[in-house]
Amino acid sequence: MRDPIRPRVLFAAGGTGGHVYPAIAIADEIRRMKPESAIMFAGSKGRMEWQAVPAAGYQIAPVTVAGLQRRLSLANLALPFKVVRGFAQSVSLLRAFDADIAVGTGGYTTLPVLAAAATIGIPMVIQEQNAYPGVANRLLARRAKQVHIAFTEAKNHLPPGKCVLSGNPVRSGLRTLPPRAEARRELAMPEDVRVLFVFGGSLGSAAINDVLLENVHRITSDGTWILWQTGKHYFERVRDALGDRPAVRLLPYVDRMDLAYAASDLVLGRAGAITCSELLVTGTPAVLVPSPNVAADHQSVNARSLAEVGAAVHLPEIRLVDELVETLRRLLDDEELRVRMSAAARSMARPDAASAIARAILEVASHGSDAAREGERHG
């Protein structure tokens, strides 16, 4: 018999930080609200969740996943077998864990786990980060108790009556940033200069790195400094091509994003959902260059959403070479404009998203336990 005092929550998230870290943020809030909760993650071995989830203090169990290759590939022949195996593993995991609820925050793992939950009658909740939901979430939403969204545009693509506008969970350390002077000292950057923070998501962006390399001398010629996260894969190539540039702080990866945002006057980056939410919570003006290599071009929808309210400038990658320097110069030279962009960003921010979603999950889990106990009495 399930214990209503000790809810059992299974998270399915994987592949990228944009899927994994929101799940961890929600799990942290559940643990804070209900320390006696039992929390488990499902993920894929070899992907980032396999390190990030245990590092956050949670157990993780493997589920076989596979993505469809967009081009002809022999790997697609094994796809049906992997799908069946992943579904069977998910059913076994949900039953062995005795889950009261399954929560999906995106990535390949979400589909088999939530499909299994729906099949065996375990309630599920979805957290959709993007303005345009992916195919899996659009299908799963029909069986979900709730779909927590971050952009109002997502409602147009999901079943009516399911959506709750909660925002995207962000790391708790970003809700209150350190003073700018302190952040710049920590990053070994001058306190009295303008700082451009460049990053192409956790993995970096070849397109942004290449254009910046071509124009770094123009951007820094007026005394602007660049805090530049290249991505680990690109770091050595960028470092060797860049040479000695005192006004550039080059890093493969930024562990302390709170320092990076606090030190920055302007951000140049991709338009992943979590990046957009962090920009809103921190009130950081940005130039967003959506990746053209994502499903349904959802980063462009994210970027347009921020641009429409004046929180960011949307710069499509196809215009990056011709317009980057002019766009950066216009924003860096106009402090009043950046102040307005910051205010617009904060007006859209939902810093308590993780708490709101955690409360909703606990409520759904409680109702699920009630229904299970009712079924046991009449079984």
PDB file of C-alpha atoms in Angstrom, residues 8-302:
ATOM      1  CA  ARG A   8       7.260   8.560  -4.503  1.00  0.00           C
ATOM      2  CA  VAL A   9       8.273  10.631  -7.542  1.00  0.00           C
ATOM      3  CA  LEU A  10      10.045   9.297 -10.628  1.00  0.00           C
ATOM      4  CA  PHE A  11      11.673  11.859 -12.946  1.00  0.00           C
ATOM      5  CA  ALA A  12      12.480  11.156 -16.588  1.00  0.00           C
ATOM      6  CA  ALA A  13      14.977  13.608 -18.062  1.00  0.00           C
ATOM      7  CA  GLY A  14      18.044  13.354 -20.179  1.00  0.00           C
ATOM      8  CA  GLY A  15      20.418  14.285 -22.921  1.00  0.00           C
ATOM      9  CA  THR A  16      21.178  17.934 -22.236  1.00  0.00           C
ATOM     10  CA  GLY A  17      21.422  20.311 -19.309  1.00  0.00           C
ATOM     11  CA  GLY A  18      18.251  21.992 -20.563  1.00  0.00           C
ATOM     12  CA  HIS A  19      16.309  18.842 -19.681  1.00  0.00           C
ATOM     13  CA  VAL A  20      18.269  17.569 -16.681  1.00  0.00           C
ATOM     14  CA  TYR A  21      18.793  20.679 -14.558  1.00  0.00           C
ATOM     15  CA  PRO A  22      15.108  21.717 -14.467  1.00  0.00           C
ATOM     16  CA  ALA A  23      14.278  18.227 -13.191  1.00  0.00           C
ATOM     17  CA  ILE A  24      16.941  18.500 -10.506  1.00  0.00           C
ATOM     18  CA  ALA A  25      15.663  21.950  -9.502  1.00  0.00           C
ATOM     19  CA  ILE A  26      12.120  20.600  -9.119  1.00  0.00           C
ATOM     20  CA  ALA A  27      13.362  17.547  -7.218  1.00  0.00           C
ATOM     21  CA  ASP A  28      15.285  19.822  -4.837  1.00  0.00           C
ATOM     22  CA  GLU A  29      12.093  21.750  -4.115  1.00  0.00           C
ATOM     23  CA  ILE A  30      10.128  18.554  -3.506  1.00  0.00           C
ATOM     24  CA  ARG A  31      12.830  17.390  -1.106  1.00  0.00           C
ATOM     25  CA  ARG A  32      12.734  20.780   0.646  1.00  0.00           C
ATOM     26  CA  MET A  33       8.925  20.733   0.967  1.00  0.00           C
ATOM     27  CA  LYS A  34       8.677  17.015   1.803  1.00  0.00           C
ATOM     28  CA  PRO A  35      12.035  15.759   3.100  1.00  0.00           C
ATOM     29  CA  GLU A  36      10.546  12.287   3.497  1.00  0.00           C
ATOM     30  CA  SER A  37       9.754  12.018  -0.250  1.00  0.00           C
ATOM     31  CA  ALA A  38      11.273   9.183  -2.238  1.00  0.00           C
ATOM     32  CA  ILE A  39      12.780  10.510  -5.478  1.00  0.00           C
ATOM     33  CA  MET A  40      14.265   8.500  -8.344  1.00  0.00           C
ATOM     34  CA  PHE A  41      15.497   9.458 -11.823  1.00  0.00           C
ATOM     35  CA  ALA A  42      15.425   7.498 -15.063  1.00  0.00           C
ATOM     36  CA  GLY A  43      18.124   8.274 -17.581  1.00  0.00           C
ATOM     37  CA  SER A  44      20.509   6.970 -20.176  1.00  0.00           C
ATOM     38  CA  LYS A  45      24.009   5.742 -19.454  1.00  0.00           C
ATOM     39  CA  GLY A  46      26.735   7.784 -21.049  1.00  0.00           C
ATOM     40  CA  ARG A  47      24.699  10.989 -21.188  1.00  0.00           C
ATOM     41  CA  MET A  48      25.086  13.966 -18.906  1.00  0.00           C
ATOM     42  CA  GLU A  49      22.331  12.911 -16.484  1.00  0.00           C
ATOM     43  CA  TRP A  50      24.443   9.939 -15.486  1.00  0.00           C
ATOM     44  CA  GLN A  51      26.878  12.345 -13.780  1.00  0.00           C
ATOM     45  CA  ALA A  52      24.632  15.319 -12.953  1.00  0.00           C
ATOM     46  CA  VAL A  53      21.893  13.407 -11.132  1.00  0.00           C
ATOM     47  CA  PRO A  54      24.124  11.479  -8.671  1.00  0.00           C
ATOM     48  CA  ALA A  55      26.127  14.677  -8.110  1.00  0.00           C
ATOM     49  CA  ALA A  56      22.862  16.313  -6.988  1.00  0.00           C
ATOM     50  CA  GLY A  57      22.255  13.498  -4.509  1.00  0.00           C
ATOM     51  CA  TYR A  58      19.664  11.381  -6.343  1.00  0.00           C
ATOM     52  CA  GLN A  59      19.578   7.791  -7.559  1.00  0.00           C
ATOM     53  CA  ILE A  60      19.272   7.108 -11.270  1.00  0.00           C
ATOM     54  CA  ALA A  61      18.223   3.953 -13.117  1.00  0.00           C
ATOM     55  CA  PRO A  62      19.023   3.154 -16.763  1.00  0.00           C
ATOM     56  CA  VAL A  63      16.440   3.135 -19.525  1.00  0.00           C
ATOM     57  CA  THR A  64      17.349   2.229 -23.098  1.00  0.00           C
ATOM     58  CA  VAL A  65      16.630   5.087 -25.488  1.00  0.00           C
ATOM     59  CA  ALA A  66      17.216   5.763 -29.159  1.00  0.00           C
ATOM     60  CA  GLY A  67      16.628   8.668 -31.486  1.00  0.00           C
ATOM     61  CA  LEU A  68      15.582   8.402 -35.106  1.00  0.00           C
ATOM     62  CA  GLN A  69      18.438   9.354 -37.422  1.00  0.00           C
ATOM     63  CA  ARG A  70      17.229  12.016 -39.846  1.00  0.00           C
ATOM     64  CA  ARG A  71      19.323  10.587 -42.669  1.00  0.00           C
ATOM     65  CA  LEU A  72      19.411   6.990 -43.903  1.00  0.00           C
ATOM     66  CA  SER A  73      21.307   4.923 -41.365  1.00  0.00           C
ATOM     67  CA  LEU A  74      21.606   1.280 -40.369  1.00  0.00           C
ATOM     68  CA  ALA A  75      21.159   2.472 -36.780  1.00  0.00           C
ATOM     69  CA  ASN A  76      17.471   3.070 -37.564  1.00  0.00           C
ATOM     70  CA  LEU A  77      16.977  -0.683 -38.075  1.00  0.00           C
ATOM     71  CA  ALA A  78      17.562  -1.258 -34.365  1.00  0.00           C
ATOM     72  CA  LEU A  79      15.160   1.486 -33.327  1.00  0.00           C
ATOM     73  CA  PRO A  80      11.998  -0.657 -32.867  1.00  0.00           C
ATOM     74  CA  PHE A  81      13.866  -3.118 -30.657  1.00  0.00           C
ATOM     75  CA  LYS A  82      15.285  -0.297 -28.500  1.00  0.00           C
ATOM     76  CA  VAL A  83      11.854   1.298 -28.183  1.00  0.00           C
ATOM     77  CA  VAL A  84      10.312  -1.983 -26.977  1.00  0.00           C
ATOM     78  CA  ARG A  85      13.191  -2.587 -24.576  1.00  0.00           C
ATOM     79  CA  GLY A  86      13.022   0.955 -23.179  1.00  0.00           C
ATOM     80  CA  PHE A  87       9.268   0.677 -22.652  1.00  0.00           C
ATOM     81  CA  ALA A  88       9.630  -2.669 -20.845  1.00  0.00           C
ATOM     82  CA  GLN A  89      12.410  -1.286 -18.653  1.00  0.00           C
ATOM     83  CA  SER A  90      10.231   1.718 -17.815  1.00  0.00           C
ATOM     84  CA  VAL A  91       7.282  -0.449 -16.776  1.00  0.00           C
ATOM     85  CA  SER A  92       9.558  -2.521 -14.546  1.00  0.00           C
ATOM     86  CA  LEU A  93      11.154   0.572 -13.013  1.00  0.00           C
ATOM     87  CA  LEU A  94       7.837   2.274 -12.274  1.00  0.00           C
ATOM     88  CA  ARG A  95       6.497  -0.866 -10.604  1.00  0.00           C
ATOM     89  CA  ALA A  96       9.680  -1.642  -8.680  1.00  0.00           C
ATOM     90  CA  PHE A  97       9.896   1.923  -7.405  1.00  0.00           C
ATOM     91  CA  ASP A  98       6.136   1.912  -6.711  1.00  0.00           C
ATOM     92  CA  ALA A  99       5.859   5.419  -8.162  1.00  0.00           C
ATOM     93  CA  ASP A 100       2.952   7.663  -7.218  1.00  0.00           C
ATOM     94  CA  ILE A 101       3.730   9.944 -10.162  1.00  0.00           C
ATOM     95  CA  ALA A 102       6.032  10.189 -13.192  1.00  0.00           C
ATOM     96  CA  VAL A 103       7.431  13.577 -14.209  1.00  0.00           C
ATOM     97  CA  GLY A 104       8.980  14.282 -17.607  1.00  0.00           C
ATOM     98  CA  THR A 105      11.148  17.310 -18.357  1.00  0.00           C
ATOM     99  CA  GLY A 106      12.294  16.311 -21.842  1.00  0.00           C
ATOM    100  CA  GLY A 107      14.886  14.270 -23.665  1.00  0.00           C
ATOM    101  CA  TYR A 108      14.642  10.789 -25.161  1.00  0.00           C
ATOM    102  CA  THR A 109      14.091   9.159 -21.752  1.00  0.00           C
ATOM    103  CA  THR A 110      10.808  10.980 -21.233  1.00  0.00           C
ATOM    104  CA  LEU A 111       8.924   9.151 -23.961  1.00  0.00           C
ATOM    105  CA  PRO A 112       9.272   5.515 -22.813  1.00  0.00           C
ATOM    106  CA  VAL A 113       8.886   6.347 -19.121  1.00  0.00           C
ATOM    107  CA  LEU A 114       5.784   8.509 -19.466  1.00  0.00           C
ATOM    108  CA  ALA A 115       4.230   6.198 -22.052  1.00  0.00           C
ATOM    109  CA  ALA A 116       4.732   3.325 -19.618  1.00  0.00           C
ATOM    110  CA  ALA A 117       3.219   5.363 -16.776  1.00  0.00           C
ATOM    111  CA  ALA A 118       0.146   6.127 -18.864  1.00  0.00           C
ATOM    112  CA  THR A 119      -0.206   2.450 -19.817  1.00  0.00           C
ATOM    113  CA  ILE A 120      -0.158   1.123 -16.232  1.00  0.00           C
ATOM    114  CA  GLY A 121      -2.248   3.941 -14.766  1.00  0.00           C
ATOM    115  CA  ILE A 122       0.344   6.047 -12.956  1.00  0.00           C
ATOM    116  CA  PRO A 123      -0.419   9.795 -13.183  1.00  0.00           C
ATOM    117  CA  MET A 124       2.101  11.915 -15.025  1.00  0.00           C
ATOM    118  CA  VAL A 125       3.095  15.560 -15.216  1.00  0.00           C
ATOM    119  CA  ILE A 126       5.059  17.202 -18.029  1.00  0.00           C
ATOM    120  CA  GLN A 127       7.298  20.250 -17.818  1.00  0.00           C
ATOM    121  CA  GLU A 128       7.622  21.765 -21.311  1.00  0.00           C
ATOM    122  CA  GLN A 129      10.474  24.258 -21.556  1.00  0.00           C
ATOM    123  CA  ASN A 130      10.023  25.613 -25.069  1.00  0.00           C
ATOM    124  CA  ALA A 131       7.531  27.882 -26.779  1.00  0.00           C
ATOM    125  CA  TYR A 132       6.982  25.154 -29.370  1.00  0.00           C
ATOM    126  CA  PRO A 133       6.600  21.692 -27.786  1.00  0.00           C
ATOM    127  CA  GLY A 134       8.272  18.678 -29.334  1.00  0.00           C
ATOM    128  CA  VAL A 135       6.351  15.805 -30.897  1.00  0.00           C
ATOM    129  CA  ALA A 136       6.737  13.534 -27.869  1.00  0.00           C
ATOM    130  CA  ASN A 137       5.303  16.050 -25.428  1.00  0.00           C
ATOM    131  CA  ARG A 138       2.447  16.912 -27.770  1.00  0.00           C
ATOM    132  CA  LEU A 139       1.491  13.224 -27.819  1.00  0.00           C
ATOM    133  CA  LEU A 140       2.066  12.582 -24.115  1.00  0.00           C
ATOM    134  CA  ALA A 141       0.148  15.715 -23.077  1.00  0.00           C
ATOM    135  CA  ARG A 142      -3.124  14.040 -23.966  1.00  0.00           C
ATOM    136  CA  ARG A 143      -2.657  11.602 -21.077  1.00  0.00           C
ATOM    137  CA  ALA A 144      -0.937  14.002 -18.630  1.00  0.00           C
ATOM    138  CA  LYS A 145      -2.641  15.403 -15.556  1.00  0.00           C
ATOM    139  CA  GLN A 146      -0.884  18.727 -16.080  1.00  0.00           C
ATOM    140  CA  VAL A 147       1.557  20.315 -18.521  1.00  0.00           C
ATOM    141  CA  HIS A 148       3.635  23.087 -16.978  1.00  0.00           C
ATOM    142  CA  ILE A 149       4.752  25.550 -19.637  1.00  0.00           C
ATOM    143  CA  ALA A 150       7.204  28.444 -19.702  1.00  0.00           C
ATOM    144  CA  PHE A 151       5.914  30.343 -22.747  1.00  0.00           C
ATOM    145  CA  THR A 152       2.282  31.237 -23.399  1.00  0.00           C
ATOM    146  CA  GLU A 153       2.766  30.281 -27.068  1.00  0.00           C
ATOM    147  CA  ALA A 154       3.021  26.623 -26.055  1.00  0.00           C
ATOM    148  CA  LYS A 155      -0.706  26.589 -25.246  1.00  0.00           C
ATOM    149  CA  ASN A 156      -1.474  26.770 -28.960  1.00  0.00           C
ATOM    150  CA  HIS A 157       0.027  23.318 -29.511  1.00  0.00           C
ATOM    151  CA  LEU A 158      -1.203  21.411 -26.456  1.00  0.00           C
ATOM    152  CA  PRO A 159      -4.591  20.034 -25.350  1.00  0.00           C
ATOM    153  CA  PRO A 160      -6.888  22.661 -23.822  1.00  0.00           C
ATOM    154  CA  GLY A 161      -7.279  22.611 -20.070  1.00  0.00           C
ATOM    155  CA  LYS A 162      -3.950  20.884 -19.425  1.00  0.00           C
ATOM    156  CA  CYS A 163      -1.538  23.819 -19.401  1.00  0.00           C
ATOM    157  CA  VAL A 164      -0.273  25.712 -16.357  1.00  0.00           C
ATOM    158  CA  LEU A 165       1.975  28.723 -16.994  1.00  0.00           C
ATOM    159  CA  SER A 166       4.672  28.118 -14.377  1.00  0.00           C
ATOM    160  CA  GLY A 167       7.923  29.138 -16.072  1.00  0.00           C
ATOM    161  CA  ASN A 168      11.154  27.189 -16.372  1.00  0.00           C
ATOM    162  CA  PRO A 169      12.954  26.119 -13.199  1.00  0.00           C
ATOM    163  CA  VAL A 170      16.393  27.697 -12.927  1.00  0.00           C
ATOM    164  CA  ARG A 171      19.260  27.059 -10.560  1.00  0.00           C
ATOM    165  CA  SER A 172      18.586  28.574  -7.145  1.00  0.00           C
ATOM    166  CA  GLY A 173      21.932  30.388  -7.221  1.00  0.00           C
ATOM    167  CA  LEU A 174      20.719  32.592 -10.082  1.00  0.00           C
ATOM    168  CA  ARG A 175      17.785  34.084  -8.203  1.00  0.00           C
ATOM    169  CA  THR A 176      20.077  36.434  -6.254  1.00  0.00           C
ATOM    170  CA  LEU A 177      23.294  37.380  -8.034  1.00  0.00           C
ATOM    171  CA  PRO A 178      26.473  38.597  -6.305  1.00  0.00           C
ATOM    172  CA  PRO A 179      27.476  42.266  -6.718  1.00  0.00           C
ATOM    173  CA  ARG A 180      28.984  43.069 -10.117  1.00  0.00           C
ATOM    174  CA  ALA A 181      32.311  44.222  -8.673  1.00  0.00           C
ATOM    175  CA  GLU A 182      32.684  40.988  -6.728  1.00  0.00           C
ATOM    176  CA  ALA A 183      31.827  38.867  -9.782  1.00  0.00           C
ATOM    177  CA  ARG A 184      34.374  40.648 -11.936  1.00  0.00           C
ATOM    178  CA  ARG A 185      37.081  40.250  -9.319  1.00  0.00           C
ATOM    179  CA  GLU A 186      36.353  36.516  -9.166  1.00  0.00           C
ATOM    180  CA  LEU A 187      36.601  36.298 -12.953  1.00  0.00           C
ATOM    181  CA  ALA A 188      39.791  38.422 -13.088  1.00  0.00           C
ATOM    182  CA  MET A 189      38.118  41.166 -15.121  1.00  0.00           C
ATOM    183  CA  PRO A 190      38.253  44.965 -14.605  1.00  0.00           C
ATOM    184  CA  GLU A 191      35.388  46.549 -12.708  1.00  0.00           C
ATOM    185  CA  ASP A 192      35.071  49.649 -14.929  1.00  0.00           C
ATOM    186  CA  VAL A 193      34.643  48.147 -18.420  1.00  0.00           C
ATOM    187  CA  ARG A 194      31.721  46.848 -20.442  1.00  0.00           C
ATOM    188  CA  VAL A 195      31.562  43.056 -20.503  1.00  0.00           C
ATOM    189  CA  LEU A 196      30.070  40.871 -23.216  1.00  0.00           C
ATOM    190  CA  PHE A 197      29.364  37.300 -22.088  1.00  0.00           C
ATOM    191  CA  VAL A 198      29.379  34.830 -24.994  1.00  0.00           C
ATOM    192  CA  PHE A 199      28.239  31.215 -24.774  1.00  0.00           C
ATOM    193  CA  GLY A 200      26.548  28.807 -27.146  1.00  0.00           C
ATOM    194  CA  GLY A 201      24.880  26.623 -24.563  1.00  0.00           C
ATOM    195  CA  SER A 202      26.727  24.101 -22.427  1.00  0.00           C
ATOM    196  CA  LEU A 203      28.372  22.504 -25.471  1.00  0.00           C
ATOM    197  CA  GLY A 204      29.314  25.725 -27.239  1.00  0.00           C
ATOM    198  CA  SER A 205      28.502  26.900 -30.764  1.00  0.00           C
ATOM    199  CA  ALA A 206      30.863  26.605 -33.730  1.00  0.00           C
ATOM    200  CA  ALA A 207      28.990  29.312 -35.639  1.00  0.00           C
ATOM    201  CA  ILE A 208      29.188  31.863 -32.820  1.00  0.00           C
ATOM    202  CA  ASN A 209      32.813  30.991 -32.057  1.00  0.00           C
ATOM    203  CA  ASP A 210      33.860  31.405 -35.695  1.00  0.00           C
ATOM    204  CA  VAL A 211      32.171  34.779 -36.173  1.00  0.00           C
ATOM    205  CA  LEU A 212      33.538  36.054 -32.896  1.00  0.00           C
ATOM    206  CA  LEU A 213      37.072  35.012 -33.852  1.00  0.00           C
ATOM    207  CA  GLU A 214      36.761  37.040 -37.056  1.00  0.00           C
ATOM    208  CA  ASN A 215      35.539  40.126 -35.217  1.00  0.00           C
ATOM    209  CA  VAL A 216      37.087  39.998 -31.745  1.00  0.00           C
ATOM    210  CA  HIS A 217      39.451  42.892 -32.536  1.00  0.00           C
ATOM    211  CA  ARG A 218      36.525  45.111 -33.601  1.00  0.00           C
ATOM    212  CA  ILE A 219      34.446  44.266 -30.535  1.00  0.00           C
ATOM    213  CA  THR A 220      37.255  44.925 -28.055  1.00  0.00           C
ATOM    214  CA  SER A 221      38.718  47.983 -29.804  1.00  0.00           C
ATOM    215  CA  ASP A 222      36.690  50.393 -27.641  1.00  0.00           C
ATOM    216  CA  GLY A 223      37.712  48.766 -24.342  1.00  0.00           C
ATOM    217  CA  THR A 224      34.938  46.155 -24.172  1.00  0.00           C
ATOM    218  CA  TRP A 225      35.953  42.872 -22.526  1.00  0.00           C
ATOM    219  CA  ILE A 226      34.647  39.457 -23.545  1.00  0.00           C
ATOM    220  CA  LEU A 227      33.892  36.580 -21.190  1.00  0.00           C
ATOM    221  CA  TRP A 228      33.832  33.727 -23.670  1.00  0.00           C
ATOM    222  CA  GLN A 229      32.707  30.166 -23.001  1.00  0.00           C
ATOM    223  CA  THR A 230      33.745  28.252 -26.101  1.00  0.00           C
ATOM    224  CA  GLY A 231      32.496  24.796 -25.139  1.00  0.00           C
ATOM    225  CA  LYS A 232      34.995  22.081 -24.241  1.00  0.00           C
ATOM    226  CA  HIS A 233      35.096  20.669 -27.763  1.00  0.00           C
ATOM    227  CA  TYR A 234      36.083  24.012 -29.317  1.00  0.00           C
ATOM    228  CA  PHE A 235      38.348  25.441 -26.624  1.00  0.00           C
ATOM    229  CA  GLU A 236      41.784  24.492 -27.906  1.00  0.00           C
ATOM    230  CA  ARG A 237      41.024  25.535 -31.478  1.00  0.00           C
ATOM    231  CA  VAL A 238      39.679  28.930 -30.378  1.00  0.00           C
ATOM    232  CA  ARG A 239      42.549  29.464 -27.941  1.00  0.00           C
ATOM    233  CA  ASP A 240      45.166  28.734 -30.590  1.00  0.00           C
ATOM    234  CA  ALA A 241      43.471  30.965 -33.177  1.00  0.00           C
ATOM    235  CA  LEU A 242      42.878  33.791 -30.719  1.00  0.00           C
ATOM    236  CA  GLY A 243      46.429  34.197 -29.491  1.00  0.00           C
ATOM    237  CA  ASP A 244      47.175  36.729 -26.768  1.00  0.00           C
ATOM    238  CA  ARG A 245      44.124  38.933 -26.187  1.00  0.00           C
ATOM    239  CA  PRO A 246      44.229  40.621 -22.753  1.00  0.00           C
ATOM    240  CA  ALA A 247      40.613  41.796 -23.090  1.00  0.00           C
ATOM    241  CA  VAL A 248      39.297  38.253 -23.556  1.00  0.00           C
ATOM    242  CA  ARG A 249      38.658  35.837 -20.694  1.00  0.00           C
ATOM    243  CA  LEU A 250      38.500  32.484 -22.479  1.00  0.00           C
ATOM    244  CA  LEU A 251      36.989  29.427 -20.765  1.00  0.00           C
ATOM    245  CA  PRO A 252      35.916  25.990 -22.017  1.00  0.00           C
ATOM    246  CA  TYR A 253      33.006  25.908 -19.576  1.00  0.00           C
ATOM    247  CA  VAL A 254      31.560  28.233 -16.924  1.00  0.00           C
ATOM    248  CA  ASP A 255      30.744  26.478 -13.659  1.00  0.00           C
ATOM    249  CA  ARG A 256      29.634  29.638 -11.836  1.00  0.00           C
ATOM    250  CA  MET A 257      26.936  31.064 -14.067  1.00  0.00           C
ATOM    251  CA  ASP A 258      25.905  33.399 -11.268  1.00  0.00           C
ATOM    252  CA  LEU A 259      29.266  35.156 -11.549  1.00  0.00           C
ATOM    253  CA  ALA A 260      29.051  35.270 -15.341  1.00  0.00           C
ATOM    254  CA  TYR A 261      25.610  36.868 -15.404  1.00  0.00           C
ATOM    255  CA  ALA A 262      26.477  39.275 -12.591  1.00  0.00           C
ATOM    256  CA  ALA A 263      29.609  40.436 -14.426  1.00  0.00           C
ATOM    257  CA  SER A 264      27.883  40.943 -17.787  1.00  0.00           C
ATOM    258  CA  ASP A 265      26.412  43.992 -19.472  1.00  0.00           C
ATOM    259  CA  LEU A 266      25.189  41.950 -22.437  1.00  0.00           C
ATOM    260  CA  VAL A 267      24.946  38.282 -23.452  1.00  0.00           C
ATOM    261  CA  LEU A 268      25.465  36.771 -26.886  1.00  0.00           C
ATOM    262  CA  GLY A 269      24.167  33.219 -27.040  1.00  0.00           C
ATOM    263  CA  ARG A 270      21.808  30.577 -28.324  1.00  0.00           C
ATOM    264  CA  ALA A 271      18.095  30.579 -27.453  1.00  0.00           C
ATOM    265  CA  GLY A 272      17.642  27.326 -25.590  1.00  0.00           C
ATOM    266  CA  ALA A 273      14.708  27.389 -23.208  1.00  0.00           C
ATOM    267  CA  ILE A 274      16.773  27.296 -20.022  1.00  0.00           C
ATOM    268  CA  THR A 275      19.165  29.968 -21.302  1.00  0.00           C
ATOM    269  CA  CYS A 276      16.159  32.188 -22.024  1.00  0.00           C
ATOM    270  CA  SER A 277      14.724  31.578 -18.567  1.00  0.00           C
ATOM    271  CA  GLU A 278      18.059  32.342 -16.899  1.00  0.00           C
ATOM    272  CA  LEU A 279      18.276  35.606 -18.842  1.00  0.00           C
ATOM    273  CA  LEU A 280      14.805  36.565 -17.622  1.00  0.00           C
ATOM    274  CA  VAL A 281      15.456  35.700 -13.974  1.00  0.00           C
ATOM    275  CA  THR A 282      18.802  37.537 -13.948  1.00  0.00           C
ATOM    276  CA  GLY A 283      17.478  40.462 -15.995  1.00  0.00           C
ATOM    277  CA  THR A 284      20.340  40.205 -18.492  1.00  0.00           C
ATOM    278  CA  PRO A 285      19.945  41.887 -21.923  1.00  0.00           C
ATOM    279  CA  ALA A 286      20.846  39.543 -24.749  1.00  0.00           C
ATOM    280  CA  VAL A 287      21.404  38.998 -28.435  1.00  0.00           C
ATOM    281  CA  LEU A 288      19.938  35.565 -29.198  1.00  0.00           C
ATOM    282  CA  VAL A 289      21.125  33.509 -32.167  1.00  0.00           C
ATOM    283  CA  PRO A 290      18.847  30.455 -32.360  1.00  0.00           C
ATOM    284  CA  SER A 291      20.413  27.195 -33.431  1.00  0.00           C
ATOM    285  CA  PRO A 292      18.999  26.095 -36.807  1.00  0.00           C
ATOM    286  CA  ASN A 293      19.792  22.468 -35.955  1.00  0.00           C
ATOM    287  CA  VAL A 294      17.035  21.761 -33.431  1.00  0.00           C
ATOM    288  CA  ALA A 295      13.679  20.074 -33.910  1.00  0.00           C
ATOM    289  CA  ALA A 296      10.903  22.318 -35.262  1.00  0.00           C
ATOM    290  CA  ASP A 297      13.217  25.346 -35.006  1.00  0.00           C
ATOM    291  CA  HIS A 298      11.935  25.841 -31.450  1.00  0.00           C
ATOM    292  CA  GLN A 299      14.836  28.126 -30.471  1.00  0.00           C
ATOM    293  CA  SER A 300      13.616  30.719 -32.979  1.00  0.00           C
ATOM    294  CA  VAL A 301      10.198  30.674 -31.317  1.00  0.00           C
ATOM    295  CA  ASN A 302      11.883  31.165 -27.925  1.00  0.00           C
TER     296      ASN A 302
END
